[in-house]
């Protein structure tokens, strides 16, 4: 009897063991959602500097955009063609006049705490907070198309008057001040990403400044307690709470030179030190020879620009003085020596209603050389009560092609005005810093729009715009920018062309050439989506052999 009970006990344990082994097979098809996070490998991208904040509503710069785009998700995500695809919103529709957009949010999307649902109220709060004067967001300009956005930002009306509302937990309605057919694409920008009000208020002013003060809804989370080591690295891991698939298991972002020193970008991406990297146009050719995949965007214009607010050269406020300098140069011959002369301020990567603006737009008319530019200079100086032209130094990049062009400008100025002028070749970083600070009188410098929009390109010379480094202020020009924002079709194209031409006619900016921002992916790497206009890099679907 005792032996029989022992035998039955062994059989029972054997049966139980079999059931335990078979249980995953039966339950695998019954799971509500497969955990698809982190199914791939680790990817490395070098951050040139540390983001000052990872708060989507106030962060600036490409480094911040890259990390925020991994930790958060807007209503839409952009694919490799820049077209909006479902993100936190699974679908949307617009009114026939493109003034109202209704977004339907995913009901299975949760914040990175794994419990709190992402709701329409989170987007309403984010939009209102971004535009509230107390926030002082430097990156909310793309939101100004929303009804009452400008009034909210100026403090004229309360944030609650903004044209955005939640209809239930999962429907968001956005009303615009003027038609923007591609508004869903804008919602992929960091400033449009959601913010949970309760969590934000609980951070006591430290939102986005450390790991404990970040609650994201994107495909990645900060990898553990030491995932963000200030000044050294930001390391991310695939989020197990994200609604969709995340191909990489980890993203590593070494910062500056603390953990990774890159002496040569091409070598670093070719040997796998990094999986992708920004490269110059010359480096792009070398990287391609090494088997790397190159992605380029002709999104930048270089041109000759005066600073009308220069303390060193106040004479440049006078239009005739600027025109004399500009008209003393044979720009037609100089531009003919370039591989491709720029047709206007708006670069080829910018689209108008789905097509490259430059493909259908007329090039600006370049002024002919004025034989007696000195007479025009004297006329302008007389209006100011000044006898001699300002002693200008032209800032320019350390590029042989550009320095040669500037040298020809100086030769013509010296001959026309009977005095010597100078140039100061600078590294691109130093040049950009001087231009941003307004520390120049004249320069050959670059402008890159913030987004794929003609108005965004032209707004860098708009009165009151934070990116207006020229000090130019003109009501006619401002009216054209307003018209561009509200118009469509041929009317919009014509207004763009008028604005480009006005900058040349008023001797503020003369386009010289275009350049590209290029990126190299390491051999065997695919699925990384690069953004033009410093919009960041998306690793969600990145894979490598």
CSV table of N, CA and C in Angstrom, one decimal, residues 335 340-346 357-366 497 500-501 504 511 514:
chain,number,residue,atom,x,y,z
A,335,UNK,N,28.9,84.2,-59.1
A,335,UNK,CA,28.0,83.1,-58.9
A,335,UNK,C,28.2,82.1,-60.1
A,340,UNK,N,26.8,75.3,-58.3
A,340,UNK,CA,25.4,75.6,-58.4
A,340,UNK,C,25.1,76.8,-57.6
A,341,UNK,N,24.7,77.9,-58.3
A,341,UNK,CA,24.3,79.1,-57.7
A,341,UNK,C,22.9,79.0,-57.1
A,342,UNK,N,22.7,79.6,-55.9
A,342,UNK,CA,21.4,79.5,-55.3
A,342,UNK,C,20.4,80.4,-56.0
A,343,UNK,N,19.1,79.9,-56.1
A,343,UNK,CA,18.1,80.7,-56.8
A,343,UNK,C,17.3,81.6,-55.9
A,344,UNK,N,17.5,81.4,-54.6
A,344,UNK,CA,16.8,82.2,-53.6
A,344,UNK,C,17.0,81.7,-52.2
A,345,UNK,N,16.4,82.4,-51.2
A,345,UNK,CA,16.6,82.0,-49.8
A,345,UNK,C,16.1,80.6,-49.5
A,346,UNK,N,15.0,80.2,-50.1
A,346,UNK,CA,14.4,78.9,-49.8
A,346,UNK,C,15.2,77.8,-50.5
A,357,UNK,N,9.7,73.4,-53.8
A,357,UNK,CA,9.4,74.8,-54.1
A,357,UNK,C,10.3,75.3,-55.2
A,358,UNK,N,11.6,75.0,-55.2
A,358,UNK,CA,12.5,75.5,-56.2
A,358,UNK,C,12.2,75.0,-57.6
A,359,UNK,N,11.6,73.8,-57.7
A,359,UNK,CA,11.3,73.3,-59.0
A,359,UNK,C,10.3,74.2,-59.8
A,360,UNK,N,9.5,74.9,-59.1
A,360,UNK,CA,8.4,75.7,-59.7
A,360,UNK,C,8.6,77.1,-59.6
A,361,UNK,N,9.5,77.6,-58.7
A,361,UNK,CA,9.6,79.0,-58.4
A,361,UNK,C,10.7,79.6,-59.3
A,362,UNK,N,10.5,80.9,-59.6
A,362,UNK,CA,11.5,81.6,-60.3
A,362,UNK,C,12.6,82.0,-59.4
A,363,UNK,N,13.8,82.0,-60.0
A,363,UNK,CA,15.0,82.5,-59.3
A,363,UNK,C,14.9,84.0,-59.1
A,364,UNK,N,15.5,84.5,-58.0
A,364,UNK,CA,15.6,85.9,-57.7
A,364,UNK,C,16.4,86.6,-58.8
A,365,UNK,N,16.1,87.8,-59.1
A,365,UNK,CA,16.9,88.6,-60.0
A,365,UNK,C,18.1,89.2,-59.3
A,366,UNK,N,19.2,88.9,-59.8
A,366,UNK,CA,20.5,89.4,-59.1
A,366,UNK,C,20.8,90.8,-59.7
A,497,UNK,N,8.1,84.2,-53.7
A,497,UNK,CA,9.0,84.8,-54.6
A,497,UNK,C,9.2,86.3,-54.4
A,500,UNK,N,11.4,86.7,-51.3
A,500,UNK,CA,12.8,86.4,-51.6
A,500,UNK,C,13.5,87.6,-52.4
A,501,UNK,N,12.7,88.1,-53.3
A,501,UNK,CA,13.3,89.2,-54.1
A,501,UNK,C,13.4,90.5,-53.3
A,504,UNK,N,16.7,90.8,-51.6
A,504,UNK,CA,17.8,91.2,-52.5
A,504,UNK,C,17.7,92.7,-52.8
A,511,UNK,N,21.4,85.4,-52.0
A,511,UNK,CA,21.8,84.0,-52.0
A,511,UNK,C,23.0,83.7,-52.9
A,514,UNK,N,23.8,76.6,-52.3
A,514,UNK,CA,23.1,75.7,-51.4
A,514,UNK,C,24.1,74.6,-50.9
